XYZ file of C-alpha atoms in Angstrom:
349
model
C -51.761 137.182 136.791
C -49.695 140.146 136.348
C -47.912 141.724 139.677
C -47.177 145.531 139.661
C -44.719 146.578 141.956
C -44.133 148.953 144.050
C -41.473 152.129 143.470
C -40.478 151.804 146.555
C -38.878 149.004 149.041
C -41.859 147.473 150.892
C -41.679 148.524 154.312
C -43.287 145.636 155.734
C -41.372 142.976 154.455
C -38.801 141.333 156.892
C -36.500 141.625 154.134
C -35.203 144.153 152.001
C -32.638 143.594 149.294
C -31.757 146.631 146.201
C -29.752 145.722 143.737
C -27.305 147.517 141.684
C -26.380 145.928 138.483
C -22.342 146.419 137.107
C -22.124 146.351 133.306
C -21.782 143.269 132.041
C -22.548 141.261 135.475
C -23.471 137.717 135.429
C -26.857 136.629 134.874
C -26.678 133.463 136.965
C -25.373 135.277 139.973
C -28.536 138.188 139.997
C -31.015 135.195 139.029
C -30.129 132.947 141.498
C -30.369 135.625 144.112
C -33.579 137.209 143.363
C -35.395 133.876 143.043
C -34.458 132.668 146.146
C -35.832 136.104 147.321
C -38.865 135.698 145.242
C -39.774 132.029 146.540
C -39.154 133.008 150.076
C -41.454 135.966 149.674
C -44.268 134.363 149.231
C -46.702 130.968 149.667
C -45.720 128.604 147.394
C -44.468 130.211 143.990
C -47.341 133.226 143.670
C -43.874 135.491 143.678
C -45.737 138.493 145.433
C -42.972 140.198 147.411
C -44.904 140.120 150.813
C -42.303 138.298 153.270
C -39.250 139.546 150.637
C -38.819 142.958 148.417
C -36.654 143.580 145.861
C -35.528 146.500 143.508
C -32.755 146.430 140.588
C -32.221 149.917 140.498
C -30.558 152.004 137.990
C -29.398 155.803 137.473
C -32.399 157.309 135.516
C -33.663 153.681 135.123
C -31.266 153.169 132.502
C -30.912 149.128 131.167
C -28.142 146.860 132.361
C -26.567 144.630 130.080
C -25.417 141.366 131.123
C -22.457 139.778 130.029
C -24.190 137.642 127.982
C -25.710 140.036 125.964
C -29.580 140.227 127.951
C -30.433 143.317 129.202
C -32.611 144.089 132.769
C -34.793 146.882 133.319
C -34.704 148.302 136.269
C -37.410 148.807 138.759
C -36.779 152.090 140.179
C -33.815 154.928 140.133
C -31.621 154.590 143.102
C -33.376 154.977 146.217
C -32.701 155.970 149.891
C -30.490 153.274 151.073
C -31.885 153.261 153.749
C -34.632 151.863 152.519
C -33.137 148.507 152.306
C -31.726 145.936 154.458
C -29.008 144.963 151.856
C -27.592 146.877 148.791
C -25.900 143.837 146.941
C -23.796 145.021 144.200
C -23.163 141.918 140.914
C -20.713 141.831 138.977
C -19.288 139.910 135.856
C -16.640 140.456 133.432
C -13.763 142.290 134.877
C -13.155 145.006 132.215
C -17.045 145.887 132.917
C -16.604 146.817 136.596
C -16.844 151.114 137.067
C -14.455 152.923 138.188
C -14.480 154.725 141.919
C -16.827 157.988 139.829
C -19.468 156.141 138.379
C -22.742 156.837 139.674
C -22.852 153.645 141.551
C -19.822 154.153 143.603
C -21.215 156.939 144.709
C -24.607 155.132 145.958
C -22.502 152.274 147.791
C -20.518 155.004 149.118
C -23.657 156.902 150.485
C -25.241 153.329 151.812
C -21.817 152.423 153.214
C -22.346 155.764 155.348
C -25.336 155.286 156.257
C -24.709 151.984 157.652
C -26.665 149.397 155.033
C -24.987 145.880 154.867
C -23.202 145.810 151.511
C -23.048 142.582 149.545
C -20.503 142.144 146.854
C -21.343 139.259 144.505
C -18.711 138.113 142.440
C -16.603 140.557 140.819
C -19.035 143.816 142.485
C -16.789 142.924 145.998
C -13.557 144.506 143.156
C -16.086 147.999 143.233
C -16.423 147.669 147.016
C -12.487 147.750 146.869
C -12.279 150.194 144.499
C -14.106 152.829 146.613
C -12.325 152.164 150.373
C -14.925 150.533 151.373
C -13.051 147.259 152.128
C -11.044 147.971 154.403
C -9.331 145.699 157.050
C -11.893 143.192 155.724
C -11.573 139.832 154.355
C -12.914 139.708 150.952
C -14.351 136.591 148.985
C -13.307 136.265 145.670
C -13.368 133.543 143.142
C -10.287 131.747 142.388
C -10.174 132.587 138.798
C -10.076 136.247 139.554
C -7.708 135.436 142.528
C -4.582 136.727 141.311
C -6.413 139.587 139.113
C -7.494 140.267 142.817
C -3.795 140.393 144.418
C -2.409 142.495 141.350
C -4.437 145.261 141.748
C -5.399 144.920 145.566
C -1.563 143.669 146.750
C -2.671 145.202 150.428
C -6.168 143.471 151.177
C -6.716 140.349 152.321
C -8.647 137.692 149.640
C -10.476 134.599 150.744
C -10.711 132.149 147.442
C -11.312 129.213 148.906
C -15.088 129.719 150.432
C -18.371 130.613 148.582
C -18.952 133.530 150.745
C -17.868 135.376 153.717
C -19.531 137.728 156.537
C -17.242 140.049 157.661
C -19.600 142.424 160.136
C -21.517 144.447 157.369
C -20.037 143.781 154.119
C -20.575 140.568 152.501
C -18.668 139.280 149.590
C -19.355 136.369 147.300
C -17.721 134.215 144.941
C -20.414 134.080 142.586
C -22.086 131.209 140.554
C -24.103 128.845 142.225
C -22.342 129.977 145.642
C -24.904 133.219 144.979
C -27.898 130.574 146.406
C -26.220 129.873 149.354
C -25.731 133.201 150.394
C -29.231 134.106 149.880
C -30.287 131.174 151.722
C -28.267 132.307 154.729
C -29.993 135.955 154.574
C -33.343 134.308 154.175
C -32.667 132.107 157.358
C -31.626 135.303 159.709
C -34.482 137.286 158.499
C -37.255 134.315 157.858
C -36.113 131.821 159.404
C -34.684 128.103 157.687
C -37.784 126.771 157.138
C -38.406 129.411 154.974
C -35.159 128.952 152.851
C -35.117 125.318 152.726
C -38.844 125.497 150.941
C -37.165 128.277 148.315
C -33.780 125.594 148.014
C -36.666 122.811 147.138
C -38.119 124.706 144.262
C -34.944 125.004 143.115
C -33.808 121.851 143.027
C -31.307 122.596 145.512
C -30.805 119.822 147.870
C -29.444 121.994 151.279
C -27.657 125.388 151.924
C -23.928 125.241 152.180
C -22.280 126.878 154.450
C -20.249 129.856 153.858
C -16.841 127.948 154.595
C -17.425 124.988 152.078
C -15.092 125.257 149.225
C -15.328 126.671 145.781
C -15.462 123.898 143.268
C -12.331 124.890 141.085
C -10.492 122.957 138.517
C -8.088 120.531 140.086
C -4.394 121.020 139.228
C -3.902 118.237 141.083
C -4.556 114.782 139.797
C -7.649 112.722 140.635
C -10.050 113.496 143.233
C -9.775 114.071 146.601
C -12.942 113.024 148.520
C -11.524 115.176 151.907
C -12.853 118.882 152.095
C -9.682 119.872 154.524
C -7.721 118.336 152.038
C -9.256 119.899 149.049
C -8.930 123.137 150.405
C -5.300 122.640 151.708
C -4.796 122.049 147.591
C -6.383 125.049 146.522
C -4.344 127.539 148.802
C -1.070 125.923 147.372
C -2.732 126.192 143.836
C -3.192 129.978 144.692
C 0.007 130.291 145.942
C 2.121 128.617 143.284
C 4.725 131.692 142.792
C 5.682 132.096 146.097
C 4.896 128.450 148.004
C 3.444 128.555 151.714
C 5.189 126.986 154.657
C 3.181 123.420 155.017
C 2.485 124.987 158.405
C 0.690 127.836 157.436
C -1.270 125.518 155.399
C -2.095 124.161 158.458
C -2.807 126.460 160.596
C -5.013 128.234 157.477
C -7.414 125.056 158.424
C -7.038 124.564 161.812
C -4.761 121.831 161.934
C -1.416 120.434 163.235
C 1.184 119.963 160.759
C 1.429 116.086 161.725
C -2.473 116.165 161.513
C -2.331 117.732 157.502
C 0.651 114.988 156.806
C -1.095 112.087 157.581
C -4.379 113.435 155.998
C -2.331 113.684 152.583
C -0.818 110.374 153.253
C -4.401 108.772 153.846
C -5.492 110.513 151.043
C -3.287 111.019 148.350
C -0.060 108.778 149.545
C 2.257 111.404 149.395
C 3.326 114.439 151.961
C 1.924 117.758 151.264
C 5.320 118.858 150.224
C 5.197 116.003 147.495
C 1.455 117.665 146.527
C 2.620 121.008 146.397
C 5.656 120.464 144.132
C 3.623 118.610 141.345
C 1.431 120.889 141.417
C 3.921 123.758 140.669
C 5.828 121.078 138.190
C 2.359 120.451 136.648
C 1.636 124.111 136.316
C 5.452 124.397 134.764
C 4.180 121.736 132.339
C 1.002 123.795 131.136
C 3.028 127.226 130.735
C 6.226 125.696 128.442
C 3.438 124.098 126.472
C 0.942 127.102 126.051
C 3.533 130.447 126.251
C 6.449 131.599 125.529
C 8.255 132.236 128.482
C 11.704 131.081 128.771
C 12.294 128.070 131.401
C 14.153 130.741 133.743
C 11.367 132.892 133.944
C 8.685 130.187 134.984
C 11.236 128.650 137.081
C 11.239 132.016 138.911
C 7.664 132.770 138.515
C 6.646 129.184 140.105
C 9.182 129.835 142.731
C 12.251 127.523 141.967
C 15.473 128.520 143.681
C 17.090 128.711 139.844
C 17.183 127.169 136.992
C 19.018 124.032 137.508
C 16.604 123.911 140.502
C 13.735 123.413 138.019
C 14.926 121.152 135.255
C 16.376 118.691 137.837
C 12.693 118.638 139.516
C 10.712 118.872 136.078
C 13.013 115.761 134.481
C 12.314 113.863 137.830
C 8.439 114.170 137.409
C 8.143 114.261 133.823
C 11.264 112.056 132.663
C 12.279 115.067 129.800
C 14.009 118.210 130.678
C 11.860 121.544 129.721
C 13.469 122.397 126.772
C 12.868 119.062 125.402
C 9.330 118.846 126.786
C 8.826 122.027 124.624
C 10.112 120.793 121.685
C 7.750 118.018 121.842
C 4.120 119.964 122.851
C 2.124 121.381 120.564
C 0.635 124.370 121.782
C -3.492 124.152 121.692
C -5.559 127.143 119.593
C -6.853 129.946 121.825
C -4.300 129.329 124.613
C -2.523 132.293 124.861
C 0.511 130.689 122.691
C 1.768 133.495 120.617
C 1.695 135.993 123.714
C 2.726 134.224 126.683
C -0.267 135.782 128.517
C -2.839 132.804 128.930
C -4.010 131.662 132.213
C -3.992 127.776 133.843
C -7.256 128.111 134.758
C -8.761 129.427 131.347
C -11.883 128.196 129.944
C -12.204 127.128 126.538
């Protein structure tokens, strides 16, 4: 059976959710949120937006393109905000988010003032910055685009170590599978968690997780680590490799004593968090000599080290070579950023 929908929002259904779609946004992100939409609209999986309306909405109902290559029609042009309970803008690539002009801005911008929630999904909370309307807000952001985030953004505050985050009416999100969770947690206000626990089933998806568990992220550190407080103590030091935190901001980041994070680490991982954090910045050292072409000085400086003797003592100690003869001895691998000196640790293939 074929559903027609209606132009509009449905003004009877207990929520409302437009979407705006950035060019080249991920698939997986909008997918992931509409279906948890779709299977909490309805009985069963009928998918008749009763309980739960959607739009994607586009100027002049032009197609978005996602960044791998699939276009979505829209449903509508952009409508009142105020039709909706959320405007959730998704993004993708980077290079493919508009700049503060584009049409869309301007409809965030008009929602923002009229008081709609906004929802930034992965890299649509860099529009949300991009227009002001960010302000004195925390913003979730995923840890690859973490420093992309700080560059252009040095006066904001990024979270990249939670799926999501709620900061009064703007929401931003990570991304990826993080995208379920969120809608989950809307469904749950709005429907009620019986409600979004049926739509998780269809999906496979065991239980919601909370807005504060981490981001999966590759580990610079060796191993695994089966403590969340622990895992997330690693990725803030792996996001702040350039210029180290005190151990007791750490800490206090995850509301814990300094002598309560030690013996966690020692539990865990047999070493101080001082130990942790240093290999990680010597492993990170490691990665650039053998994949750029910066000189030792500058990722001695770049990862923090008081100078360069500071570094090659360290890097010898861990590694039993100094840098220059670790270099000579690494091969860099294809696609890595080796002839430019621009590639990134966290990279994918």
């Amino acid at each position: 059976m074929r559903h027609v929908f209606s132009a509009r929002a449905t003004p009877s259904a207990k929520l409302r959710v437009g979407f705006v779609l950035l060019p080249n946004f991920t698939l997986t992100a909008f997918s992931s949120f509409v279906d948890v939409l779709r299977l909490a609209a309805d009985k069963g999986d009928r998918s008749r937006p009763i309980d739960c309306s959607w739009q994607v909405m586009s100027p002049r109902l032009r197609p978005a393109r996602s960044s791998c290559g699939i276009d979505i029609q829209p449903t509508s042009e952009l409508l009142d905000p105020r039709e909706f309970d959320y405007i959730v803008a998704v993004g993708g690539l980077l290079r493919g988010v508009p700049a503060q002009a584009d049409p869309l801005g301007d409809y965030l911008k008009r929602a923002a003032v009229a008081g709609v929630p906004l929802i930034g999904v992965c890299t649509g909370s860099f529009l949300l910055c991009r227009l002001g309307l960010m302000a004195q807000r925390k913003c979730c952001v995923s840890w690859y685009h973490y420093r992309d985030f700080l560059d252009e953004f040095p006066t904001l505050v990024p979270v990249a170590d939670q799926l999501f985050v709620v900061d009064g009416d703007r929401i931003t999100c990570s991304g990826g599978a993080g995208v379920a969770d969120l809608a989950a947690r809307l469904v749950t206000e709005h429907l009620g968690a019986a409600t979004a626990q049926k739509a998780l089933n269809i999906l496979l998806i065991d239980r919601p997780r909370a807005a504060e568990s981490a981001q999966p992220a590759p580990r610079l550190a060796e191993g695994t680590v089966d403590d969340a407080r622990v895992s997330r103590a690693l990725l803030l030091m792996e996001q702040n490799l350039a210029e180290p935190l005190a151990i007791a901001a750490i800490a206090d980041a995850l509301g814990l004593s300094v002598r309560q994070l030690e013996r966690l680490f020692a539990d865990r991982l047999s070493e101080s968090p001082q130990e942790s954090y240093l290999a990680l910045r010597l492993r990170h050292a490691r990665w650039m000599l053998a994949n750029t072409r910066f000189s030792a000085a500058r990722i001695a400086a770049d990862l923090g080290f008081a100078d360069g003797s500071h570094f090659g003592r360290a890097f010898k100690a861990r590694f039993g070579a100094t840098p220059a003869a670790f270099r000579r001895t690494a091969a860099p691998r294809p696609g890595r950023g080796a002839a430019d000196g621009e590639g990134r640790v966290f990279e994918t293939p």
